[in-house]
Every structure is written in structure tokens, then in C-alpha cells.
């Protein structure tokens, strides 16, 4: 994994205007993005809500994402390591005025999949929204001039229309209390990891993965990885909610990580007759 270059600086400029209360429903993207003198193709645009505001937790807040590849809805809020992107935070707040208005609150840019990290901050772009609503956003976001950020330069200007996505939406039907089979499988996995019992872990993974544990030449590496997994795996896990479409399940859980109470969302995928954890996001 590459080390991230994440540099935060204060907002310098932001301009936001709203022309219409109507809402965008179709996705479209036109414009340009240049980075260090080279054109970067961004082909997809998404907008999705955040769970709480930045200046005030009650402020409606969204993320506007321009990216060079398609992104699955449930992965929109994950960090993107393998593609160029521009991620812009937007909030409706009265932090800077008597009446609430939409402000740009963040700017995060990655020039390419090969860039060793991303740029965060700098002068914020101008934003003009012609459609705002629960169904989506439409408008323009741009920098009038080329921006300099330490050794890098960039400039972008996009006209866009993006239907509202929701990476946090339930899928399928609600699970029973305790999370049903997926919930039981996740708790069993966490308990097995902390037990350090390889035979116990092997019973919870697909056969091809279980076979890896039988390679004597990999024993030391497996034990090192197990110790690392213990640090990343919660104890005292409780499944507090979830939903499933039969092939994928999303669990809302609580647990203890590094001695502190944590809340997370776990993606479970059904492989054969078994449920396996394939993604975890903790806060």
C-alpha cells in the first residue's frame, strides 16, 4: 500500500450560487481537468449525503465525486486508491451567514492511480448549482485560474448532473435481531481471530483459503498476519441492525477496538453455504 500524502490547509475562496430548486435525475458530465500540465479524463460523477454536518452535525452535507471509473454505490464513501478523482464536500449551513446557504467545505484531489497520495485543501472551487434536491444535483464547479499547491498545479471546470446516491442505504430485507446467519458468522469470525486457533479459523473460510493455512512454509507469515488481524478485529461485538438480499448482507455493529467503543458497518458476502466478511468501516 502506498503511503498517502494528505495535506490539509484552510479554505481560501469559495463561491456558491443556486439558481433553481428543481432536482437532477440523469447523470451527465462535461468539462476538463488538467494536472501538472496534463489532461486527466474524469468520466463519472456522483453525489451522496453524509450522515452529519461539518460545522453543525445537523447541517445537511453531501459529497460530490468526479472519478475516472465507475464506483459501486456502497463503495462511494470509501477511499479511492486506484483512480484519479476530485472529491468536493458541500454543506448547507448558517455558519457564515444569518440564513443557511450552501458552502464548499472541502476539496480532495488525486491526479492518477500512480500518484503517491492525494491533495487535500487549497483554494476551494466556485460552485453554481442550478438544481438541488433529494433526487440529485446539477450545476457547475470550477477554478478560474490554474491552482498551485506546493510542487503541483491543477485546474478543472465541470458542468454536471448527478442523481442522488446513498452508499449507506439498506439492501434487500431487514435481518432478524442479532443479524441472523450473517451476524452469527461475523461474531464467530471475530471470536476465532482473537482465539488464535488456526483450525477454528479454517472452518469459517472457503476451502481454497483454508488450504493456505496448511502450507508449512507460510506458517510464520500467517502467525504475523494473525497478530495484525487481532488489532483490526473488534471484541465484545454486538449486531444492532442489518439487511440482506440473500447474497450480500450489511451489518451495523458495535464493538471494542484498541480499548475504545466503536461503531461499524460490515459487508458480508455469501460464498457457497458460508458468510464471509468482505469489507468493514469503523468510526
CSV table of N, CA and C in Angstrom, one decimal, residues 106-269:
chain,number,residue,atom,x,y,z
A,106,UNK,N,-14.8,21.3,1.5
A,106,UNK,CA,-13.5,20.5,1.4
A,106,UNK,C,-13.2,20.2,-0.1
A,107,UNK,N,-12.0,20.0,-0.4
A,107,UNK,CA,-11.6,19.6,-1.7
A,107,UNK,C,-10.4,18.6,-1.6
A,108,UNK,N,-10.6,17.4,-2.3
A,108,UNK,CA,-9.7,16.4,-2.2
A,108,UNK,C,-9.4,15.9,-3.6
A,109,UNK,N,-8.2,15.8,-4.0
A,109,UNK,CA,-7.8,15.5,-5.4
A,109,UNK,C,-6.7,14.5,-5.6
A,110,UNK,N,-6.9,13.6,-6.5
A,110,UNK,CA,-5.9,12.6,-6.8
A,110,UNK,C,-5.7,12.7,-8.3
A,111,UNK,N,-4.5,12.9,-8.8
A,111,UNK,CA,-4.2,13.2,-10.2
A,111,UNK,C,-4.3,11.9,-11.0
A,112,UNK,N,-3.9,10.8,-10.4
A,112,UNK,CA,-3.8,9.5,-11.2
A,112,UNK,C,-3.7,8.4,-10.2
A,113,UNK,N,-3.9,7.1,-10.7
A,113,UNK,CA,-3.8,6.0,-9.8
A,113,UNK,C,-2.4,5.8,-9.3
A,114,UNK,N,-1.4,6.4,-10.1
A,114,UNK,CA,0.0,6.2,-9.7
A,114,UNK,C,0.5,7.3,-8.7
A,115,UNK,N,-0.3,8.3,-8.5
A,115,UNK,CA,0.1,9.4,-7.6
A,115,UNK,C,0.3,8.9,-6.2
A,116,UNK,N,1.4,9.2,-5.6
A,116,UNK,CA,1.7,8.7,-4.2
A,116,UNK,C,0.9,9.5,-3.1
A,117,UNK,N,-0.4,9.4,-3.1
A,117,UNK,CA,-1.2,10.1,-2.2
A,117,UNK,C,-2.1,11.1,-2.9
A,118,UNK,N,-2.7,12.0,-2.1
A,118,UNK,CA,-3.7,12.9,-2.7
A,118,UNK,C,-3.5,14.3,-2.1
A,119,UNK,N,-4.1,15.3,-2.7
A,119,UNK,CA,-4.0,16.7,-2.2
A,119,UNK,C,-5.3,17.0,-1.6
A,120,UNK,N,-5.2,17.6,-0.4
A,120,UNK,CA,-6.5,18.0,0.3
A,120,UNK,C,-6.3,19.4,0.8
A,121,UNK,N,-7.3,20.3,0.4
A,121,UNK,CA,-7.3,21.7,0.8
A,121,UNK,C,-7.1,22.6,-0.4
A,122,UNK,N,-6.3,23.6,-0.1
A,122,UNK,CA,-6.0,24.6,-1.2
A,122,UNK,C,-7.2,25.6,-1.3
A,123,UNK,N,-7.2,26.4,-2.4
A,123,UNK,CA,-8.3,27.3,-2.7
A,123,UNK,C,-9.5,26.5,-3.2
A,124,UNK,N,-10.6,26.7,-2.5
A,124,UNK,CA,-11.8,25.9,-2.9
A,124,UNK,C,-12.4,26.4,-4.2
A,125,UNK,N,-13.1,25.6,-5.0
A,125,UNK,CA,-13.6,26.0,-6.3
A,125,UNK,C,-14.9,26.8,-6.1
A,126,UNK,N,-15.2,27.5,-7.2
A,126,UNK,CA,-16.6,28.1,-7.3
A,126,UNK,C,-17.6,27.0,-7.6
A,127,UNK,N,-18.8,27.2,-7.1
A,127,UNK,CA,-19.8,26.2,-7.3
A,127,UNK,C,-21.1,26.9,-7.6
A,128,UNK,N,-21.7,26.6,-8.7
A,128,UNK,CA,-23.0,27.1,-9.1
A,128,UNK,C,-24.0,25.9,-9.3
A,129,UNK,N,-25.0,25.9,-8.5
A,129,UNK,CA,-26.0,24.8,-8.5
A,129,UNK,C,-27.3,25.3,-9.2
A,130,UNK,N,-27.7,24.7,-10.3
A,130,UNK,CA,-28.9,25.0,-11.0
A,130,UNK,C,-30.0,24.1,-10.6
A,131,UNK,N,-29.8,23.0,-10.0
A,131,UNK,CA,-30.8,22.1,-9.5
A,131,UNK,C,-30.3,21.5,-8.2
A,132,UNK,N,-31.1,21.5,-7.1
A,132,UNK,CA,-30.8,21.0,-5.8
A,132,UNK,C,-32.0,20.3,-5.3
A,133,UNK,N,-31.8,19.1,-4.8
A,133,UNK,CA,-33.0,18.4,-4.2
A,133,UNK,C,-32.6,17.0,-3.9
A,134,UNK,N,-33.6,16.3,-3.2
A,134,UNK,CA,-33.3,14.9,-2.8
A,134,UNK,C,-33.1,13.9,-3.9
A,135,UNK,N,-33.5,14.3,-5.2
A,135,UNK,CA,-33.3,13.4,-6.3
A,135,UNK,C,-31.9,13.6,-7.0
A,136,UNK,N,-31.2,14.7,-6.7
A,136,UNK,CA,-29.9,14.9,-7.3
A,136,UNK,C,-29.5,16.4,-7.4
A,137,UNK,N,-28.3,16.6,-7.9
A,137,UNK,CA,-27.7,18.0,-8.0
A,137,UNK,C,-27.4,18.2,-9.5
A,138,UNK,N,-27.4,19.4,-10.0
A,138,UNK,CA,-27.0,19.8,-11.3
A,138,UNK,C,-26.3,21.2,-11.2
A,139,UNK,N,-25.2,21.4,-11.9
A,139,UNK,CA,-24.6,22.7,-11.9
A,139,UNK,C,-23.2,22.7,-12.5
A,140,UNK,N,-22.4,23.6,-12.0
A,140,UNK,CA,-21.0,23.8,-12.5
A,140,UNK,C,-20.1,24.0,-11.3
A,141,UNK,N,-18.9,23.4,-11.4
A,141,UNK,CA,-17.9,23.6,-10.4
A,141,UNK,C,-16.6,23.9,-11.1
A,142,UNK,N,-15.8,24.9,-10.7
A,142,UNK,CA,-14.6,25.3,-11.5
A,142,UNK,C,-13.7,26.2,-10.7
A,143,UNK,N,-12.5,26.2,-11.2
A,143,UNK,CA,-11.4,27.2,-10.8
A,143,UNK,C,-11.2,28.1,-12.0
A,144,UNK,N,-11.2,29.4,-11.8
A,144,UNK,CA,-11.0,30.4,-12.9
A,144,UNK,C,-9.5,30.3,-13.3
A,145,UNK,N,-8.6,30.1,-12.4
A,145,UNK,CA,-7.2,30.1,-12.7
A,145,UNK,C,-6.6,28.8,-12.3
A,146,UNK,N,-5.4,28.5,-12.9
A,146,UNK,CA,-4.6,27.3,-12.5
A,146,UNK,C,-4.2,27.5,-11.1
A,147,UNK,N,-4.4,26.4,-10.3
A,147,UNK,CA,-4.0,26.4,-8.9
A,147,UNK,C,-2.6,25.8,-8.7
A,148,UNK,N,-1.9,26.4,-7.8
A,148,UNK,CA,-0.6,25.9,-7.4
A,148,UNK,C,-0.7,25.4,-6.0
A,149,UNK,N,-0.2,24.2,-5.8
A,149,UNK,CA,-0.2,23.5,-4.5
A,149,UNK,C,1.1,22.9,-4.3
A,150,UNK,N,2.0,23.6,-3.6
A,150,UNK,CA,3.4,23.1,-3.4
A,150,UNK,C,4.0,22.9,-4.8
A,151,UNK,N,4.4,21.7,-5.1
A,151,UNK,CA,5.0,21.5,-6.4
A,151,UNK,C,4.0,21.1,-7.5
A,152,UNK,N,2.8,21.1,-7.2
A,152,UNK,CA,1.8,20.6,-8.2
A,152,UNK,C,0.9,21.8,-8.7
A,153,UNK,N,0.4,21.6,-9.9
A,153,UNK,CA,-0.6,22.6,-10.4
A,153,UNK,C,-1.8,21.8,-11.0
A,154,UNK,N,-3.0,22.5,-10.9
A,154,UNK,CA,-4.2,21.8,-11.4
A,154,UNK,C,-5.2,22.9,-11.7
A,155,UNK,N,-6.2,22.5,-12.5
A,155,UNK,CA,-7.3,23.4,-12.8
A,155,UNK,C,-8.4,22.5,-13.4
A,156,UNK,N,-9.7,22.8,-13.0
A,156,UNK,CA,-10.8,22.0,-13.5
A,156,UNK,C,-12.0,22.9,-13.7
A,157,UNK,N,-12.9,22.4,-14.6
A,157,UNK,CA,-14.1,23.1,-14.9
A,157,UNK,C,-15.1,22.1,-15.4
A,158,UNK,N,-16.2,21.8,-14.6
A,158,UNK,CA,-17.1,20.8,-15.0
A,158,UNK,C,-18.6,21.3,-14.9
A,159,UNK,N,-19.3,20.9,-15.9
A,159,UNK,CA,-20.8,21.0,-15.9
A,159,UNK,C,-21.3,19.6,-15.6
A,160,UNK,N,-22.2,19.4,-14.7
A,160,UNK,CA,-22.6,18.1,-14.3
A,160,UNK,C,-24.0,18.0,-13.9
A,161,UNK,N,-24.5,16.8,-14.0
A,161,UNK,CA,-25.8,16.4,-13.4
A,161,UNK,C,-25.7,15.1,-12.8
A,162,UNK,N,-26.1,14.9,-11.5
A,162,UNK,CA,-25.8,13.7,-10.8
A,162,UNK,C,-27.1,13.3,-10.0
A,163,UNK,N,-27.7,12.1,-10.2
A,163,UNK,CA,-28.7,11.7,-9.3
A,163,UNK,C,-28.2,11.3,-8.0
A,164,UNK,N,-29.0,11.5,-7.0
A,164,UNK,CA,-28.6,11.2,-5.6
A,164,UNK,C,-28.3,9.7,-5.4
A,165,UNK,N,-27.1,9.4,-4.9
A,165,UNK,CA,-26.8,8.0,-4.5
A,165,UNK,C,-26.9,7.9,-3.0
A,166,UNK,N,-26.9,6.7,-2.4
A,166,UNK,CA,-26.9,6.5,-1.0
A,166,UNK,C,-26.0,5.3,-0.7
A,167,UNK,N,-24.7,5.5,-0.4
A,167,UNK,CA,-23.9,4.3,-0.1
A,167,UNK,C,-24.3,3.7,1.3
A,168,UNK,N,-25.1,4.3,2.1
A,168,UNK,CA,-25.5,3.8,3.4
A,168,UNK,C,-26.9,3.2,3.4
A,169,UNK,N,-27.5,3.1,2.2
A,169,UNK,CA,-28.9,2.6,2.2
A,169,UNK,C,-28.9,1.1,2.5
A,170,UNK,N,-30.0,0.6,3.2
A,170,UNK,CA,-30.1,-0.8,3.4
A,170,UNK,C,-30.3,-1.6,2.0
A,171,UNK,N,-29.9,-2.8,2.0
A,171,UNK,CA,-30.2,-3.6,0.8
A,171,UNK,C,-31.1,-4.8,1.2
A,172,UNK,N,-31.9,-5.2,0.2
A,172,UNK,CA,-32.8,-6.4,0.5
A,172,UNK,C,-33.7,-6.1,1.6
A,173,UNK,N,-33.9,-7.2,2.5
A,173,UNK,CA,-34.8,-7.1,3.6
A,173,UNK,C,-34.1,-7.1,4.9
A,174,UNK,N,-34.8,-6.5,6.0
A,174,UNK,CA,-34.1,-6.4,7.3
A,174,UNK,C,-33.8,-7.8,7.8
A,175,UNK,N,-32.7,-7.9,8.5
A,175,UNK,CA,-32.3,-9.1,9.2
A,175,UNK,C,-32.9,-9.2,10.5
A,176,UNK,N,-33.1,-10.4,11.1
A,176,UNK,CA,-33.7,-10.5,12.4
A,176,UNK,C,-32.7,-10.0,13.5
A,177,UNK,N,-33.2,-9.9,14.7
A,177,UNK,CA,-32.4,-9.5,15.8
A,177,UNK,C,-31.1,-10.3,15.9
A,178,UNK,N,-30.0,-9.7,16.0
A,178,UNK,CA,-28.7,-10.4,16.1
A,178,UNK,C,-28.1,-10.6,14.7
A,179,UNK,N,-28.8,-10.2,13.6
A,179,UNK,CA,-28.2,-10.3,12.3
A,179,UNK,C,-28.4,-11.6,11.6
A,180,UNK,N,-29.1,-12.5,12.2
A,180,UNK,CA,-29.4,-13.8,11.5
A,180,UNK,C,-28.1,-14.5,11.2
A,181,UNK,N,-28.0,-15.3,10.1
A,181,UNK,CA,-26.8,-16.1,9.8
A,181,UNK,C,-25.6,-15.2,9.6
A,182,UNK,N,-25.7,-14.1,8.8
A,182,UNK,CA,-24.6,-13.2,8.6
A,182,UNK,C,-24.0,-12.6,9.9
A,183,UNK,N,-24.9,-12.3,10.8
A,183,UNK,CA,-24.5,-11.7,12.1
A,183,UNK,C,-23.8,-12.7,12.9
A,184,UNK,N,-24.3,-13.9,12.9
A,184,UNK,CA,-23.7,-15.0,13.7
A,184,UNK,C,-22.3,-15.4,13.1
A,185,UNK,N,-22.2,-15.3,11.8
A,185,UNK,CA,-20.9,-15.6,11.1
A,185,UNK,C,-19.9,-14.6,11.4
A,186,UNK,N,-20.3,-13.3,11.5
A,186,UNK,CA,-19.3,-12.3,11.8
A,186,UNK,C,-18.8,-12.4,13.2
A,187,UNK,N,-19.7,-12.6,14.2
A,187,UNK,CA,-19.3,-12.8,15.6
A,187,UNK,C,-18.4,-14.0,15.7
A,188,UNK,N,-18.7,-15.1,15.0
A,188,UNK,CA,-17.9,-16.3,15.1
A,188,UNK,C,-16.5,-16.0,14.6
A,189,UNK,N,-16.4,-15.2,13.5
A,189,UNK,CA,-15.1,-14.8,12.9
A,189,UNK,C,-14.3,-14.0,13.9
A,190,UNK,N,-14.9,-13.0,14.5
A,190,UNK,CA,-14.2,-12.2,15.4
A,190,UNK,C,-13.6,-13.0,16.6
A,191,UNK,N,-14.5,-13.9,17.1
A,191,UNK,CA,-14.1,-14.7,18.2
A,191,UNK,C,-12.9,-15.7,17.8
A,192,UNK,N,-13.0,-16.2,16.6
A,192,UNK,CA,-12.0,-17.1,16.1
A,192,UNK,C,-10.6,-16.4,16.0
A,193,UNK,N,-10.7,-15.2,15.4
A,193,UNK,CA,-9.4,-14.4,15.3
A,193,UNK,C,-8.8,-14.2,16.6
A,194,UNK,N,-9.5,-13.8,17.6
A,194,UNK,CA,-8.9,-13.5,18.9
A,194,UNK,C,-8.5,-14.7,19.7
A,195,UNK,N,-9.1,-15.9,19.3
A,195,UNK,CA,-8.7,-17.2,19.9
A,195,UNK,C,-7.3,-17.6,19.5
A,196,UNK,N,-6.9,-17.2,18.2
A,196,UNK,CA,-5.6,-17.6,17.7
A,196,UNK,C,-5.6,-19.1,17.2
A,197,UNK,N,-6.8,-19.7,17.2
A,197,UNK,CA,-6.9,-21.1,16.9
A,197,UNK,C,-7.0,-21.2,15.4
A,198,UNK,N,-6.0,-21.7,14.7
A,198,UNK,CA,-6.0,-21.8,13.2
A,198,UNK,C,-7.1,-22.7,12.7
A,199,UNK,N,-7.2,-23.9,13.4
A,199,UNK,CA,-8.2,-24.9,13.0
A,199,UNK,C,-9.6,-24.2,13.0
A,200,UNK,N,-9.8,-23.4,14.0
A,200,UNK,CA,-11.1,-22.8,14.2
A,200,UNK,C,-11.4,-21.7,13.1
A,201,UNK,N,-10.3,-21.0,12.7
A,201,UNK,CA,-10.4,-20.0,11.6
A,201,UNK,C,-10.7,-20.7,10.3
A,202,UNK,N,-10.0,-21.9,10.1
A,202,UNK,CA,-10.1,-22.6,8.8
A,202,UNK,C,-11.6,-23.0,8.5
A,203,UNK,N,-12.3,-23.3,9.6
A,203,UNK,CA,-13.7,-23.7,9.4
A,203,UNK,C,-14.6,-22.6,9.0
A,204,UNK,N,-14.1,-21.4,9.0
A,204,UNK,CA,-15.0,-20.2,8.7
A,204,UNK,C,-14.7,-19.6,7.4
A,205,UNK,N,-13.7,-20.1,6.6
A,205,UNK,CA,-13.3,-19.5,5.4
A,205,UNK,C,-13.6,-20.6,4.3
A,206,UNK,N,-13.7,-20.1,3.0
A,206,UNK,CA,-13.8,-21.1,1.9
A,206,UNK,C,-12.6,-22.1,1.8
A,207,UNK,N,-12.9,-23.2,1.2
A,207,UNK,CA,-11.9,-24.3,1.2
A,207,UNK,C,-10.5,-23.9,0.6
A,208,UNK,N,-10.6,-23.0,-0.5
A,208,UNK,CA,-9.3,-22.6,-1.1
A,208,UNK,C,-8.5,-21.7,-0.2
A,209,UNK,N,-9.2,-21.0,0.7
A,209,UNK,CA,-8.4,-20.1,1.6
A,209,UNK,C,-7.9,-21.0,2.8
A,210,UNK,N,-8.8,-21.9,3.2
A,210,UNK,CA,-8.4,-22.8,4.3
A,210,UNK,C,-7.1,-23.6,4.0
A,211,UNK,N,-6.9,-23.9,2.7
A,211,UNK,CA,-5.8,-24.7,2.3
A,211,UNK,C,-4.5,-23.9,2.5
A,212,UNK,N,-4.5,-22.6,2.4
A,212,UNK,CA,-3.3,-21.8,2.6
A,212,UNK,C,-2.7,-22.0,4.0
A,213,UNK,N,-3.6,-22.3,5.0
A,213,UNK,CA,-3.1,-22.4,6.3
A,213,UNK,C,-2.3,-23.7,6.5
A,214,UNK,N,-2.4,-24.6,5.6
A,214,UNK,CA,-1.7,-25.9,5.7
A,214,UNK,C,-0.3,-25.9,5.1
A,215,UNK,N,0.1,-24.8,4.5
A,215,UNK,CA,1.4,-24.7,3.9
A,215,UNK,C,2.5,-24.4,5.0
A,216,UNK,N,3.4,-25.3,5.3
A,216,UNK,CA,4.3,-25.1,6.4
A,216,UNK,C,5.2,-23.9,6.1
A,217,UNK,N,5.5,-23.6,4.9
A,217,UNK,CA,6.4,-22.5,4.6
A,217,UNK,C,5.8,-21.1,4.8
A,218,UNK,N,4.5,-21.1,5.0
A,218,UNK,CA,3.8,-19.9,5.3
A,218,UNK,C,3.4,-19.7,6.7
A,219,UNK,N,3.8,-20.6,7.6
A,219,UNK,CA,3.4,-20.6,9.0
A,219,UNK,C,3.7,-19.3,9.7
A,220,UNK,N,5.0,-18.9,9.6
A,220,UNK,CA,5.5,-17.7,10.3
A,220,UNK,C,4.7,-16.5,9.8
A,221,UNK,N,4.5,-16.4,8.5
A,221,UNK,CA,3.8,-15.2,7.9
A,221,UNK,C,2.4,-15.2,8.4
A,222,UNK,N,1.8,-16.4,8.4
A,222,UNK,CA,0.4,-16.5,8.8
A,222,UNK,C,0.2,-16.0,10.3
A,223,UNK,N,1.1,-16.4,11.1
A,223,UNK,CA,1.0,-16.0,12.5
A,223,UNK,C,1.2,-14.5,12.7
A,224,UNK,N,2.1,-13.9,11.9
A,224,UNK,CA,2.3,-12.5,11.9
A,224,UNK,C,1.0,-11.8,11.5
A,225,UNK,N,0.5,-12.3,10.4
A,225,UNK,CA,-0.8,-11.6,9.9
A,225,UNK,C,-1.9,-11.8,10.9
A,226,UNK,N,-1.9,-12.9,11.6
A,226,UNK,CA,-3.0,-13.1,12.6
A,226,UNK,C,-2.9,-12.1,13.7
A,227,UNK,N,-1.7,-11.8,14.1
A,227,UNK,CA,-1.5,-10.8,15.2
A,227,UNK,C,-2.0,-9.5,14.7
A,228,UNK,N,-1.7,-9.1,13.5
A,228,UNK,CA,-2.2,-7.9,12.9
A,228,UNK,C,-3.7,-7.9,12.8
A,229,UNK,N,-4.3,-9.0,12.4
A,229,UNK,CA,-5.7,-9.0,12.3
A,229,UNK,C,-6.4,-8.9,13.7
A,230,UNK,N,-5.8,-9.3,14.7
A,230,UNK,CA,-6.3,-9.2,16.0
A,230,UNK,C,-6.5,-7.7,16.4
A,231,UNK,N,-5.5,-6.9,15.9
A,231,UNK,CA,-5.5,-5.5,16.2
A,231,UNK,C,-6.7,-4.8,15.5
A,232,UNK,N,-7.0,-5.3,14.3
A,232,UNK,CA,-8.1,-4.7,13.4
A,232,UNK,C,-9.4,-5.3,13.6
A,233,UNK,N,-9.5,-6.3,14.5
A,233,UNK,CA,-10.8,-7.0,14.7
A,233,UNK,C,-11.4,-6.7,16.1
A,234,UNK,N,-12.6,-6.3,16.2
A,234,UNK,CA,-13.2,-5.9,17.5
A,234,UNK,C,-13.5,-7.1,18.4
A,235,UNK,N,-13.6,-6.8,19.7
A,235,UNK,CA,-14.1,-7.7,20.7
A,235,UNK,C,-15.4,-7.2,21.1
A,236,UNK,N,-16.1,-8.0,21.9
A,236,UNK,CA,-17.4,-7.6,22.5
A,236,UNK,C,-18.4,-7.1,21.4
A,237,UNK,N,-18.5,-7.9,20.3
A,237,UNK,CA,-19.3,-7.5,19.2
A,237,UNK,C,-20.7,-7.7,19.4
A,238,UNK,N,-21.5,-6.7,19.1
A,238,UNK,CA,-23.0,-6.8,19.1
A,238,UNK,C,-23.5,-6.3,17.8
A,239,UNK,N,-24.4,-7.1,17.2
A,239,UNK,CA,-25.0,-6.7,15.9
A,239,UNK,C,-26.3,-6.0,16.3
A,240,UNK,N,-26.4,-4.7,15.9
A,240,UNK,CA,-27.5,-3.9,16.3
A,240,UNK,C,-28.5,-3.6,15.1
A,241,UNK,N,-28.2,-4.1,13.9
A,241,UNK,CA,-29.1,-4.0,12.8
A,241,UNK,C,-28.4,-4.5,11.5
A,242,UNK,N,-29.2,-4.6,10.5
A,242,UNK,CA,-28.7,-5.1,9.2
A,242,UNK,C,-29.8,-5.5,8.2
A,243,UNK,N,-29.3,-5.8,7.0
A,243,UNK,CA,-30.2,-6.1,5.9
A,243,UNK,C,-29.5,-7.0,5.0
A,244,UNK,N,-30.2,-7.8,4.1
A,244,UNK,CA,-29.6,-8.7,3.2
A,244,UNK,C,-30.5,-9.0,2.0
A,245,UNK,N,-29.9,-9.2,0.9
A,245,UNK,CA,-30.6,-9.6,-0.3
A,245,UNK,C,-30.4,-11.1,-0.6
A,246,UNK,N,-29.8,-11.8,0.3
A,246,UNK,CA,-29.5,-13.2,0.2
A,246,UNK,C,-28.1,-13.6,-0.3
A,247,UNK,N,-27.5,-12.7,-1.0
A,247,UNK,CA,-26.1,-12.9,-1.4
A,247,UNK,C,-25.1,-12.0,-0.7
A,248,UNK,N,-25.6,-10.8,-0.3
A,248,UNK,CA,-24.8,-9.8,0.4
A,248,UNK,C,-25.6,-9.3,1.6
A,249,UNK,N,-24.9,-9.1,2.7
A,249,UNK,CA,-25.6,-8.6,3.9
A,249,UNK,C,-24.8,-7.4,4.4
A,250,UNK,N,-25.5,-6.4,4.9
A,250,UNK,CA,-24.9,-5.2,5.6
A,250,UNK,C,-25.2,-5.3,7.0
A,251,UNK,N,-24.2,-5.3,7.9
A,251,UNK,CA,-24.5,-5.3,9.3
A,251,UNK,C,-24.1,-4.0,10.0
A,252,UNK,N,-24.9,-3.5,10.9
A,252,UNK,CA,-24.5,-2.4,11.7
A,252,UNK,C,-24.1,-3.0,13.1
A,253,UNK,N,-22.9,-2.8,13.5
A,253,UNK,CA,-22.4,-3.5,14.7
A,253,UNK,C,-21.7,-2.5,15.7
A,254,UNK,N,-21.6,-2.9,16.9
A,254,UNK,CA,-20.7,-2.2,17.9
A,254,UNK,C,-19.7,-3.1,18.4
A,255,UNK,N,-18.6,-2.6,18.9
A,255,UNK,CA,-17.6,-3.5,19.5
A,255,UNK,C,-16.5,-2.6,20.1
A,256,UNK,N,-15.5,-3.3,20.6
A,256,UNK,CA,-14.3,-2.6,21.2
A,256,UNK,C,-13.1,-2.8,20.3
A,257,UNK,N,-12.5,-1.6,19.9
A,257,UNK,CA,-11.3,-1.6,19.2
A,257,UNK,C,-10.2,-0.8,19.9
A,258,UNK,N,-9.1,-1.4,20.1
A,258,UNK,CA,-8.0,-0.6,20.8
A,258,UNK,C,-8.5,-0.1,22.1
A,259,UNK,N,-9.3,-0.8,22.8
A,259,UNK,CA,-9.8,-0.4,24.1
A,259,UNK,C,-10.9,0.7,24.1
A,260,UNK,N,-11.4,1.0,22.9
A,260,UNK,CA,-12.4,2.1,22.9
A,260,UNK,C,-13.6,1.5,22.2
A,261,UNK,N,-14.8,2.0,22.6
A,261,UNK,CA,-16.1,1.6,21.9
A,261,UNK,C,-16.1,2.1,20.5
A,262,UNK,N,-16.5,1.3,19.6
A,262,UNK,CA,-16.5,1.7,18.1
A,262,UNK,C,-17.8,1.2,17.5
A,263,UNK,N,-18.2,1.9,16.4
A,263,UNK,CA,-19.4,1.5,15.7
A,263,UNK,C,-19.0,1.3,14.3
A,264,UNK,N,-19.5,0.2,13.6
A,264,UNK,CA,-19.1,-0.1,12.3
A,264,UNK,C,-20.1,-0.6,11.4
A,265,UNK,N,-19.8,-0.6,10.1
A,265,UNK,CA,-20.7,-1.3,9.1
A,265,UNK,C,-19.9,-2.4,8.4
A,266,UNK,N,-20.4,-3.6,8.4
A,266,UNK,CA,-19.7,-4.7,7.9
A,266,UNK,C,-20.5,-5.3,6.7
A,267,UNK,N,-19.7,-5.5,5.6
A,267,UNK,CA,-20.3,-6.2,4.5
A,267,UNK,C,-20.0,-7.6,4.5
A,268,UNK,N,-21.0,-8.5,4.5
A,268,UNK,CA,-20.8,-9.9,4.5
A,268,UNK,C,-21.2,-10.5,3.1
A,269,UNK,N,-20.5,-11.4,2.5
A,269,UNK,CA,-20.8,-12.0,1.2
A,269,UNK,C,-20.9,-13.5,1.4
